XYZ file of C-alpha atoms in Angstrom:
710
model
C 13.971 24.596 -39.056
C 17.498 24.910 -40.384
C 18.943 22.068 -42.505
C 21.928 20.426 -40.837
C 25.028 19.615 -42.854
C 28.059 19.541 -40.542
C 30.482 16.673 -40.937
C 30.112 13.659 -38.654
C 32.860 11.553 -37.108
C 33.627 8.428 -39.120
C 32.304 6.144 -36.398
C 29.019 8.068 -35.996
C 25.995 5.744 -36.388
C 24.382 6.916 -39.617
C 20.977 5.646 -38.426
C 20.713 8.476 -35.943
C 22.534 11.296 -37.699
C 21.148 14.834 -37.330
C 18.859 16.021 -40.082
C 18.226 19.602 -39.086
C 18.788 22.317 -36.514
C 16.331 23.929 -34.120
C 17.256 26.660 -31.630
C 20.922 25.946 -32.325
C 20.681 22.190 -31.610
C 21.180 19.420 -34.154
C 17.978 17.359 -34.301
C 16.207 14.596 -36.194
C 12.880 12.770 -35.937
C 12.913 10.480 -32.929
C 11.716 7.080 -31.750
C 7.950 7.480 -31.867
C 7.127 4.191 -30.166
C 9.072 4.853 -26.937
C 7.303 7.169 -24.482
C 9.161 9.664 -22.327
C 12.873 10.348 -22.567
C 15.553 7.945 -23.762
C 19.284 8.634 -23.564
C 21.213 7.738 -26.728
C 24.988 7.681 -27.316
C 25.096 11.251 -28.678
C 21.653 12.593 -28.020
C 18.442 12.449 -26.090
C 15.119 11.251 -27.505
C 11.982 13.129 -26.397
C 8.566 11.578 -27.130
C 5.145 12.820 -26.061
C 1.644 12.456 -27.474
C -1.574 14.474 -27.427
C -4.797 13.589 -29.224
C -6.610 16.916 -29.080
C -3.560 19.198 -29.081
C -2.233 20.624 -32.358
C 1.129 22.125 -31.413
C 3.998 21.036 -29.154
C 7.345 22.494 -28.162
C 10.150 21.185 -25.988
C 11.482 23.461 -23.241
C 15.021 23.125 -21.895
C 15.892 24.733 -18.545
C 19.095 25.204 -16.625
C 18.826 23.530 -13.232
C 16.547 25.507 -10.929
C 15.705 28.184 -13.521
C 12.119 29.232 -14.246
C 12.662 30.407 -17.825
C 13.828 28.046 -20.571
C 17.195 28.679 -22.171
C 16.027 26.889 -25.323
C 12.639 26.347 -26.960
C 12.424 23.671 -29.647
C 9.120 23.506 -31.559
C 8.337 20.100 -33.065
C 8.105 20.418 -36.866
C 5.240 18.677 -38.656
C 7.611 16.058 -40.007
C 8.493 15.148 -36.394
C 4.954 13.928 -35.792
C 3.319 10.584 -36.585
C -0.334 10.278 -35.647
C -0.710 11.947 -32.253
C 2.952 11.405 -31.326
C 5.672 14.030 -31.334
C 9.240 12.710 -31.185
C 12.607 14.389 -31.551
C 16.225 13.442 -30.932
C 18.268 16.416 -29.744
C 22.032 16.063 -30.106
C 24.753 17.596 -27.968
C 22.844 17.592 -24.655
C 24.482 16.743 -21.355
C 21.788 15.185 -19.173
C 23.417 16.636 -16.057
C 22.956 20.193 -17.273
C 19.276 20.519 -18.131
C 15.716 19.996 -17.004
C 12.852 19.780 -19.469
C 9.122 20.268 -19.943
C 6.668 20.965 -22.768
C 4.184 23.536 -23.961
C 1.170 22.284 -25.861
C -1.477 24.262 -27.697
C -4.957 23.390 -28.871
C -8.569 24.445 -28.411
C -9.707 25.927 -25.114
C -13.322 24.792 -24.710
C -13.930 23.874 -21.045
C -17.529 22.838 -21.742
C -16.101 20.125 -24.025
C -13.302 19.169 -21.664
C -10.561 20.878 -23.700
C -8.228 23.028 -21.577
C -5.235 23.846 -23.774
C -3.306 26.979 -22.924
C -0.057 27.494 -24.764
C 1.511 29.355 -21.854
C 1.168 26.394 -19.471
C 4.328 24.428 -18.746
C 3.465 20.723 -18.986
C 5.256 17.962 -17.111
C 6.168 14.793 -18.999
C 3.738 12.127 -17.676
C 6.522 9.562 -18.149
C 9.115 11.598 -16.204
C 11.460 9.318 -14.251
C 12.410 12.200 -11.964
C 10.760 15.502 -11.157
C 13.219 18.332 -10.759
C 13.603 20.602 -7.799
C 14.951 18.436 -5.013
C 14.088 20.159 -1.763
C 13.833 19.455 1.879
C 10.514 18.124 3.153
C 8.152 21.012 3.861
C 9.922 23.526 1.610
C 7.603 25.259 -0.796
C 7.964 24.389 -4.446
C 8.793 27.367 -6.667
C 7.629 27.605 -10.265
C 6.355 24.959 -12.652
C 7.175 21.276 -12.576
C 10.139 20.198 -14.687
C 11.433 16.714 -15.405
C 14.977 15.436 -15.258
C 16.687 12.630 -17.146
C 17.737 9.728 -14.914
C 20.992 7.903 -15.459
C 20.216 4.410 -14.191
C 23.392 2.505 -13.399
C 22.084 0.537 -10.429
C 23.171 -3.091 -10.572
C 20.660 -5.599 -9.221
C 23.031 -8.463 -9.922
C 21.365 -11.848 -10.275
C 18.832 -11.288 -7.506
C 15.862 -13.597 -8.184
C 12.266 -12.484 -7.991
C 10.442 -13.647 -4.882
C 8.252 -16.717 -5.356
C 6.363 -16.448 -2.052
C 2.626 -16.834 -2.243
C 0.404 -14.102 -0.852
C -0.820 -16.355 1.955
C 2.747 -16.763 3.228
C 3.236 -13.030 3.718
C 2.913 -11.044 6.921
C 2.456 -7.484 5.660
C 3.620 -4.473 7.670
C 2.129 -1.189 6.442
C 4.220 1.908 7.094
C 4.760 5.539 6.146
C 8.342 6.142 5.042
C 8.672 9.487 6.799
C 6.579 8.715 9.858
C 8.365 5.429 10.556
C 11.656 7.057 11.584
C 11.001 10.808 11.816
C 10.510 10.860 15.602
C 13.774 11.537 17.500
C 13.228 8.293 19.423
C 13.804 6.274 16.231
C 17.535 6.487 16.841
C 18.450 6.487 13.148
C 20.863 8.861 11.445
C 18.673 9.737 8.447
C 15.285 10.323 10.018
C 12.206 10.243 7.802
C 13.929 8.894 4.676
C 14.477 5.744 2.663
C 17.904 5.533 4.296
C 16.318 5.811 7.735
C 14.005 2.931 6.952
C 16.993 0.896 5.800
C 18.568 1.418 9.229
C 15.503 -0.279 10.750
C 15.773 -3.510 8.754
C 17.253 -5.417 11.731
C 14.158 -4.435 13.707
C 11.842 -5.705 10.970
C 13.713 -8.999 10.901
C 13.458 -9.328 14.671
C 9.711 -8.711 14.496
C 9.390 -11.354 11.807
C 7.433 -9.586 9.076
C 8.388 -10.571 5.531
C 6.714 -7.802 3.518
C 6.487 -4.039 3.937
C 3.715 -2.052 2.298
C 4.955 1.482 1.741
C 2.377 4.234 1.730
C 2.693 6.392 -1.429
C 6.267 7.044 -2.533
C 5.480 8.472 -5.974
C 6.382 12.156 -6.229
C 3.858 14.345 -4.441
C 3.823 17.876 -3.061
C 3.231 17.803 0.676
C 2.774 21.606 0.558
C -0.175 21.311 -1.836
C -2.824 22.231 0.745
C -0.666 23.587 3.545
C -2.586 25.385 6.284
C -2.267 26.249 9.939
C -4.551 25.070 12.741
C -3.953 26.195 16.318
C -0.370 27.109 15.491
C 0.389 23.713 13.913
C 1.327 23.527 10.233
C -0.688 20.826 8.459
C 0.543 19.233 5.224
C -0.455 16.602 2.690
C 1.492 14.135 4.840
C 0.189 10.792 3.573
C 0.970 11.556 -0.079
C -2.198 10.340 -1.797
C -2.096 13.134 -4.400
C 0.451 12.028 -7.002
C 2.274 14.516 -9.195
C 4.092 11.882 -11.269
C 3.627 8.133 -11.502
C 7.124 7.143 -12.626
C 9.152 9.317 -10.239
C 10.012 8.565 -6.589
C 9.422 11.264 -4.002
C 12.713 13.156 -3.852
C 12.062 14.516 -0.347
C 12.243 10.931 0.983
C 15.895 10.748 -0.073
C 18.500 11.591 2.553
C 20.816 13.227 -0.007
C 20.533 14.980 -3.349
C 20.420 12.514 -6.233
C 20.624 14.731 -9.309
C 20.194 12.531 -12.412
C 20.325 9.460 -10.153
C 16.896 9.867 -8.556
C 15.680 6.636 -7.049
C 19.105 5.269 -6.164
C 18.480 5.415 -2.409
C 15.088 3.738 -2.844
C 16.687 0.979 -4.908
C 19.334 0.481 -2.242
C 16.546 0.155 0.323
C 14.617 -2.377 -1.768
C 17.729 -4.434 -2.423
C 18.614 -4.438 1.272
C 15.087 -5.524 2.182
C 15.224 -8.315 -0.395
C 18.617 -9.428 0.896
C 16.941 -9.836 4.275
C 13.967 -11.784 2.970
C 11.490 -8.891 3.028
C 9.281 -8.102 0.053
C 8.258 -4.583 -0.969
C 4.680 -3.641 -1.869
C 3.913 -0.111 -3.047
C 0.659 1.668 -2.276
C -0.166 3.216 -5.659
C -2.756 5.852 -6.522
C -4.123 5.582 -10.058
C -7.588 6.863 -9.218
C -6.811 10.586 -9.296
C -3.975 13.127 -9.479
C -2.859 16.289 -7.713
C -4.391 18.460 -10.445
C -7.661 18.483 -8.520
C -11.021 19.706 -9.768
C -12.049 22.590 -12.038
C -10.242 25.014 -9.727
C -7.056 22.984 -9.505
C -3.748 23.584 -11.300
C -2.962 22.424 -14.842
C 0.574 21.072 -14.928
C 0.332 17.701 -16.680
C -2.707 15.716 -17.812
C -5.122 18.652 -17.964
C -2.874 20.485 -20.401
C -1.848 17.349 -22.253
C -5.252 15.776 -22.956
C -7.778 16.574 -20.247
C -10.573 14.826 -22.129
C -8.536 11.616 -22.414
C -7.014 11.306 -18.964
C -9.968 12.272 -16.754
C -13.591 11.125 -16.435
C -15.703 14.110 -17.407
C -19.389 14.872 -17.117
C -21.253 15.821 -20.337
C -20.665 19.499 -19.527
C -16.912 19.081 -19.090
C -16.682 18.935 -15.294
C -14.887 16.224 -13.328
C -16.485 13.105 -11.938
C -15.234 12.766 -8.376
C -15.360 9.064 -7.505
C -12.038 9.528 -5.688
C -13.242 12.198 -3.280
C -10.191 14.254 -4.274
C -11.547 16.392 -7.083
C -10.939 14.327 -10.212
C -10.974 10.714 -11.392
C -8.527 9.117 -13.806
C -10.119 7.636 -16.904
C -8.364 4.326 -16.286
C -10.027 2.230 -18.993
C -9.307 4.632 -21.830
C -6.684 2.858 -23.994
C -4.139 5.660 -23.545
C -4.509 5.777 -19.752
C -4.540 1.978 -19.554
C -1.217 1.887 -21.417
C 0.277 4.543 -19.103
C -0.666 2.547 -15.990
C 0.602 -0.721 -17.466
C 3.926 0.815 -18.492
C 4.250 2.434 -15.078
C 3.788 -0.841 -13.196
C 6.181 -2.611 -15.541
C 8.744 0.122 -14.902
C 8.536 -0.204 -11.107
C 8.653 -3.987 -11.388
C 11.715 -4.082 -13.648
C 13.687 -0.987 -12.629
C 12.914 -1.080 -8.880
C 12.199 -4.812 -8.459
C 8.988 -4.110 -6.555
C 7.173 -7.283 -5.459
C 3.604 -6.016 -5.409
C 1.190 -3.127 -5.612
C -1.749 -2.153 -3.432
C -4.211 -0.082 -5.483
C -5.891 2.756 -3.606
C -9.662 2.976 -4.261
C -9.250 0.212 -6.823
C -12.932 0.050 -7.771
C -12.284 3.171 -9.867
C -10.025 1.015 -12.036
C -13.140 -0.883 -13.057
C -15.277 2.103 -14.063
C -16.079 3.006 -17.662
C -15.439 6.453 -19.128
C -18.903 7.563 -18.026
C -18.263 6.277 -14.485
C -20.411 3.166 -14.761
C -19.038 -0.161 -13.426
C -17.707 -2.603 -16.041
C -18.095 -6.373 -15.916
C -14.678 -7.131 -17.392
C -12.594 -3.938 -17.166
C -9.836 -3.811 -19.821
C -7.274 -2.388 -17.407
C -7.756 -5.076 -14.768
C -7.641 -7.770 -17.412
C -4.424 -6.360 -18.872
C -2.734 -6.205 -15.484
C -3.908 -9.717 -14.611
C -2.377 -11.307 -17.705
C 0.641 -9.111 -18.366
C 3.788 -11.304 -18.631
C 6.039 -8.865 -16.760
C 3.568 -8.626 -13.884
C 2.731 -12.336 -13.771
C 4.453 -12.965 -10.404
C 3.706 -9.576 -8.890
C 1.155 -9.281 -6.083
C -1.877 -7.198 -7.056
C -3.943 -6.007 -4.086
C -7.158 -4.035 -4.431
C -8.776 -1.665 -1.994
C -12.057 -2.886 -3.455
C -14.192 0.218 -2.989
C -14.180 3.893 -3.888
C -15.589 7.224 -2.722
C -18.433 6.991 -5.224
C -20.181 4.246 -3.275
C -18.959 1.177 -5.158
C -18.071 -1.648 -2.731
C -16.664 -4.837 -4.262
C -15.149 -6.834 -1.399
C -15.581 -10.444 -2.456
C -16.626 -9.476 -5.981
C -13.728 -7.433 -7.364
C -13.238 -8.240 -11.074
C -10.376 -10.695 -11.750
C -10.487 -11.757 -8.090
C -8.718 -15.035 -8.789
C -5.627 -13.053 -9.829
C -6.059 -10.140 -7.433
C -6.164 -10.040 -3.663
C -8.404 -7.633 -1.781
C -8.235 -5.691 1.431
C -10.938 -7.634 3.271
C -13.076 -4.867 4.723
C -15.609 -7.417 5.955
C -12.884 -9.066 8.048
C -11.967 -5.740 9.659
C -15.529 -4.783 10.490
C -16.846 -8.133 11.701
C -13.804 -9.165 13.744
C -13.489 -5.716 15.302
C -17.139 -5.832 16.259
C -17.070 -9.368 17.619
C -13.914 -8.863 19.683
C -15.446 -5.855 21.453
C -18.543 -7.875 22.303
C -20.965 -7.368 19.417
C -22.125 -10.978 19.454
C -24.392 -10.450 16.433
C -21.177 -10.418 14.386
C -20.357 -13.998 15.422
C -21.195 -15.639 12.085
C -19.346 -13.070 9.984
C -16.371 -13.175 12.328
C -16.205 -16.982 12.212
C -16.399 -16.987 8.415
C -13.683 -14.325 8.283
C -11.249 -16.152 10.545
C -11.835 -19.349 8.549
C -10.838 -17.669 5.278
C -13.951 -15.745 4.214
C -15.106 -18.639 2.053
C -18.631 -17.232 2.078
C -17.604 -14.167 0.070
C -14.752 -15.734 -1.913
C -16.632 -18.731 -3.247
C -19.858 -19.093 -1.239
C -18.548 -22.213 0.504
C -16.050 -23.171 3.162
C -12.684 -22.724 1.530
C -11.468 -26.305 1.878
C -14.627 -27.908 0.537
C -15.324 -25.941 -2.625
C -13.561 -25.705 -5.972
C -15.189 -22.320 -6.461
C -13.187 -20.792 -3.621
C -11.099 -17.954 -5.037
C -8.003 -19.082 -3.140
C -5.958 -18.452 -0.032
C -4.283 -15.565 -1.850
C -7.534 -13.643 -2.352
C -7.926 -11.730 0.885
C -5.725 -9.505 2.989
C -7.003 -9.641 6.558
C -6.508 -6.525 8.642
C -7.865 -4.819 11.727
C -5.834 -1.629 11.397
C -4.216 0.337 8.601
C -3.137 3.929 8.002
C -6.766 4.919 7.514
C -8.331 4.645 10.969
C -7.354 3.986 14.576
C -4.121 2.348 15.586
C -4.617 -0.906 17.472
C -3.934 0.800 20.806
C -6.431 3.553 19.997
C -9.004 0.981 18.916
C -9.216 -0.046 22.580
C -8.641 3.406 24.066
C -11.306 5.549 22.383
C -15.028 5.130 21.849
C -15.076 7.935 19.290
C -12.597 9.643 17.005
C -10.731 12.760 18.139
C -9.741 14.569 14.941
C -10.075 18.121 16.218
C -6.443 18.895 15.367
C -7.216 18.339 11.678
C -9.174 21.580 11.656
C -12.532 20.294 10.411
C -14.430 20.344 13.723
C -13.991 16.576 14.061
C -16.166 15.975 10.984
C -13.509 14.213 8.922
C -12.623 10.538 9.292
C -14.941 7.581 9.707
C -17.475 7.385 12.531
C -17.809 3.609 12.075
C -14.803 2.478 14.102
C -16.224 -0.388 16.191
C -13.846 0.639 18.942
C -14.100 0.459 22.721
C -12.192 2.453 25.309
C -12.294 -0.336 27.914
C -13.685 1.996 30.551
C -11.916 5.341 30.114
C -11.671 7.640 27.098
C -8.087 8.235 26.024
C -5.061 8.292 28.258
C -5.543 6.895 31.756
C -3.527 5.572 34.671
C -6.222 3.153 35.846
C -4.537 -0.264 36.102
C -7.656 -2.290 35.397
C -8.373 -0.295 32.223
C -4.802 -0.581 30.952
C -4.706 -4.286 31.699
C -7.860 -4.854 29.688
C -6.646 -2.716 26.800
C -3.456 -4.696 26.346
C -5.399 -7.957 26.593
C -7.716 -6.753 23.828
C -4.668 -5.905 21.693
C -3.285 -9.398 22.282
C -6.687 -10.832 21.351
C -6.634 -8.927 18.075
C -3.097 -9.995 17.267
C -3.724 -13.663 18.080
C -6.872 -13.811 15.963
C -5.271 -11.978 13.040
C -2.243 -14.284 12.955
C -4.438 -17.383 13.223
C -6.802 -16.427 10.375
C -6.802 -17.829 6.857
C -5.713 -15.166 4.401
C -2.778 -12.755 4.437
C -2.410 -10.770 7.688
C -1.538 -7.091 7.601
C -1.107 -4.633 10.450
C -0.042 -1.020 10.816
C 3.457 -0.090 11.924
C 3.675 0.558 15.652
C 0.734 -1.649 16.595
C 3.227 -4.183 17.887
C 4.344 -1.828 20.650
C 1.165 0.120 21.348
C 1.812 3.269 19.348
C -0.953 5.852 19.631
C -2.292 8.642 17.429
C -4.218 10.053 20.402
C -7.606 9.091 18.968
C -7.063 10.667 15.548
C -8.351 8.245 12.911
C -7.516 10.395 9.858
C -3.938 11.611 10.214
C -3.504 12.516 6.547
C -2.306 16.030 7.428
C -0.435 15.434 10.690
C 3.313 15.615 10.034
C 4.191 15.638 13.720
C 4.149 13.517 16.875
C 0.519 12.563 16.210
C 1.552 10.431 13.220
C 5.224 9.715 13.817
C 6.024 6.430 15.520
C 7.223 7.014 19.063
C 9.844 4.322 19.511
C 9.850 4.945 23.249
C 6.783 2.703 23.394
C 8.900 -0.214 22.231
C 10.736 -0.424 25.535
C 7.694 0.556 27.548
C 5.647 -2.218 25.939
C 8.368 -4.749 25.200
C 6.091 -7.539 26.447
C 3.531 -6.658 23.767
C 6.218 -6.622 21.085
C 7.361 -10.087 22.168
C 3.776 -11.327 21.899
C 3.488 -10.055 18.332
C 6.829 -11.648 17.501
C 5.677 -14.984 18.941
C 2.377 -14.937 17.028
C 4.078 -14.114 13.711
C 6.518 -16.958 14.274
C 3.684 -19.307 15.285
C 1.892 -18.560 12.026
C 5.034 -19.312 10.028
C 5.513 -22.625 11.823
C 1.963 -23.798 11.080
C 1.191 -23.894 7.339
C -2.283 -25.254 8.086
C -3.302 -21.724 9.119
C -2.230 -20.409 5.725
C -3.482 -23.079 3.305
C -5.132 -26.470 2.905
C -2.906 -29.501 3.523
C -3.572 -33.204 2.877
C -6.055 -34.771 5.293
C -4.823 -35.159 8.853
C -3.941 -38.686 9.973
C -5.740 -38.113 13.275
C -9.076 -37.859 11.473
C -9.858 -34.250 12.403
C -11.659 -32.377 9.622
C -9.648 -29.851 7.600
C -11.511 -26.764 8.803
C -14.520 -26.369 11.065
C -16.242 -23.752 13.182
C -17.384 -24.879 16.638
C -19.448 -23.429 19.426
C -17.994 -23.520 22.939
C -18.494 -27.291 22.715
C -16.224 -28.946 20.188
C -18.797 -31.522 19.104
C -21.238 -28.764 18.073
C -20.159 -27.856 14.522
C -22.210 -24.723 14.418
C -21.751 -21.149 15.595
C -24.973 -19.611 16.921
C -25.741 -16.217 15.451
C -25.517 -14.626 18.893
C -22.493 -16.599 20.130
C -20.082 -14.941 22.510
C -17.632 -17.821 22.284
C -16.589 -19.958 19.337
C -13.603 -21.872 17.994
C -12.075 -22.488 14.568
C -10.170 -25.711 13.980
C -7.548 -26.227 11.263
C -6.136 -29.689 10.534
C -3.917 -31.263 7.874
C -0.865 -33.393 7.290
C 2.429 -31.506 6.910
C 4.504 -33.549 4.459
C 7.686 -31.587 5.149
C 7.553 -32.360 8.868
C 5.982 -35.789 8.427
C 3.212 -35.187 10.962
C -0.197 -33.634 11.454
C -0.473 -29.872 11.778
C -3.362 -29.158 14.159
C -4.412 -25.703 15.401
C -7.528 -24.836 17.412
C -8.323 -21.140 17.953
C -10.872 -20.255 20.649
C -12.303 -16.765 21.124
C -14.277 -15.726 24.191
C -15.748 -12.225 24.026
C -17.918 -12.749 27.116
C -17.081 -10.834 30.279
C -17.298 -14.079 32.262
C -15.426 -17.386 32.310
C -16.619 -19.912 29.729
C -15.774 -23.602 29.767
C -14.977 -25.017 26.330
C -14.264 -28.535 25.134
C -11.614 -29.527 22.591
C -12.002 -32.008 19.713
C -11.022 -35.587 20.446
C -7.756 -36.565 18.748
C -6.971 -40.111 17.627
C -3.595 -41.828 17.317
C -2.077 -40.855 20.654
C -2.336 -37.092 20.073
C -3.256 -34.398 22.581
C -3.891 -30.668 22.704
C -1.340 -28.264 24.189
C -1.966 -24.655 25.165
C 0.301 -22.396 23.060
C -1.360 -19.014 23.621
C -3.568 -17.617 26.382
C -4.059 -13.874 26.078
C -5.444 -13.660 29.608
C -2.142 -14.872 30.990
C -1.287 -17.446 33.641
C -0.298 -16.993 37.270
C 3.294 -16.281 36.138
C 2.170 -13.584 33.707
C 2.929 -15.670 30.619
C 0.786 -15.314 27.513
C 2.483 -17.727 25.143
C 4.492 -20.904 25.368
C 7.289 -22.126 23.146
C 7.098 -25.680 21.847
C 8.126 -28.020 24.616
C 6.947 -25.721 27.376
C 3.224 -25.755 26.548
C 0.609 -26.944 28.976
C -1.181 -30.159 27.954
C -4.974 -29.767 27.963
C -7.151 -32.844 28.310
C -10.640 -32.423 26.974
C -11.756 -29.077 28.375
C -10.429 -25.643 29.217
C -11.800 -22.610 31.045
C -11.608 -19.500 28.877
C -11.121 -16.412 31.001
C -13.143 -13.253 30.303
C -12.467 -11.518 26.993
C -9.590 -13.749 25.969
C -8.233 -15.845 23.112
C -6.592 -19.238 23.455
C -4.660 -21.122 20.773
C -4.116 -24.859 21.115
C -1.656 -26.996 19.190
C -2.296 -30.700 18.687
C 0.615 -33.119 18.666
C 1.528 -36.673 19.593
C 2.343 -37.536 23.195
């Protein structure tokens, strides 16, 4: 390293003056306690750390070039502990990309995979270079780019909605608007999604859950099946945790990566819609022993991944490797990442894919009080952020109802999905589980009915869902008895076989009126039950207008009409859309569905399960018909809030009775999924039908009654 002695301008801050020269660039030791890259007034700070590596050099590339134009080795005096840090002066962030080369022992049997020739991506990279159109092959190694963040969020406050007040709409950024029928200008992008905000407002959802938007390479496992190109469409193989996927941007954003995503998030917030990101911290795109080494493997393989005693990868993710989430270094990376997305992108929540992995020790064993989960639960920056766990993993751990830190975290309620699906199709042995689930799953979140037990984990603990990206759409749930994944190229062996679906009398597409009529009734049943259940409802984009994936329940590779939303169904099934819109609005108008209220004046108990007869406060294990009653006093409206949800899965009429109401109150029919003689399925307040004492439930139908004064 050459000593540096050139004269400095008089106003140059002495604290960061150059102290040497490397590869023609003035340099000095950097800011060791700030990970990644930091732009300074006259230089750029580069910081990276490796525990088992013993040599590091910074590579500078011209945009799009494979070979570096400058190589800057870190001198020994530019290292403290395991951290290398250097300030390089005279760099224009618009003119370079960067990466590292790290050397150290190569002993695969000990989990050490250092190769000096490997180009290593900065794990804290805010942008990954090489913007390209979706489906274009990446060329060369991964490089990072410095992001100039000038986005002004103004004085926009953080949302203070509780989880139970959300209606979550899960969607894939590309698939939501890629189909020509979407009618947007920028199809398949953040900008295209922004064009659909008026639609989201009309539907009534107040939170969107975006499937992975971290940088990933959709061409990672590209292949061809029957002439159709299949990609890594879903994006559950992250390349970088801090960088948004550049192929989701409608325009090039050199050095301003993420601007379009921020504009989308701000627009959603301005319209009262929260943003939840589906994040993948259980594995990376580096894969197993045969996978590439472009980041963590070459940086500190033994630190970042769970390894067997012989140096191979534990595969609790089902994707080749498993992040070592409770190692202090990895824990810090994840915490800093979530803080970054919360502060710089104003994200409202995170859904953690295969979250049980986040609770595994370095040897893969489950931990009682995982350090990572505890850190995220009590972090001050994340204190108001929603944390949602997919409380299972591919290694067999299933923690629904028992996920660590459950009083801070919510969970995807897999029991709700399975039991309610089964009961609605006629599996009467699921009656008890279904009744518990609709009533708030108090049996698994506190072992008691939610309103009667202080041990209940809370109304913000469970996310109720019947559909999501992983499985059938709601239309397909009642159109197929079995999955049809042949187009995925695995002889229909991929995807779950436990779907609890029913084709209503014909497999797949049909023109039989009686089959179609039943299918749409079953969809209305599912929607009505979901929106009248305690807990946070979530459904998959397109369910509200009967979108189909043609029986494919594992569309991870289908970047085509199989996965893209066909907006033509919106007009075809406008009546179904209006039903969804009504049910979402009904839920919002009745807080008693969402949480406990003070005791009702009319004397009705706060929450009860009933058989077909209202005075029987018990659901038989083999019931085909039951009801759930919610009651409380709404202080804001100054009156009781009374809702009675009745579900008949029998193929015959069933007469039910309704609870007696005191104080001049009566029940009114708000929803009848079977429909009346005019073809109406729901009734606005003031147009409901008053029901005195009893009601005949039609076959396979759901009815919702609202109690109010005469």
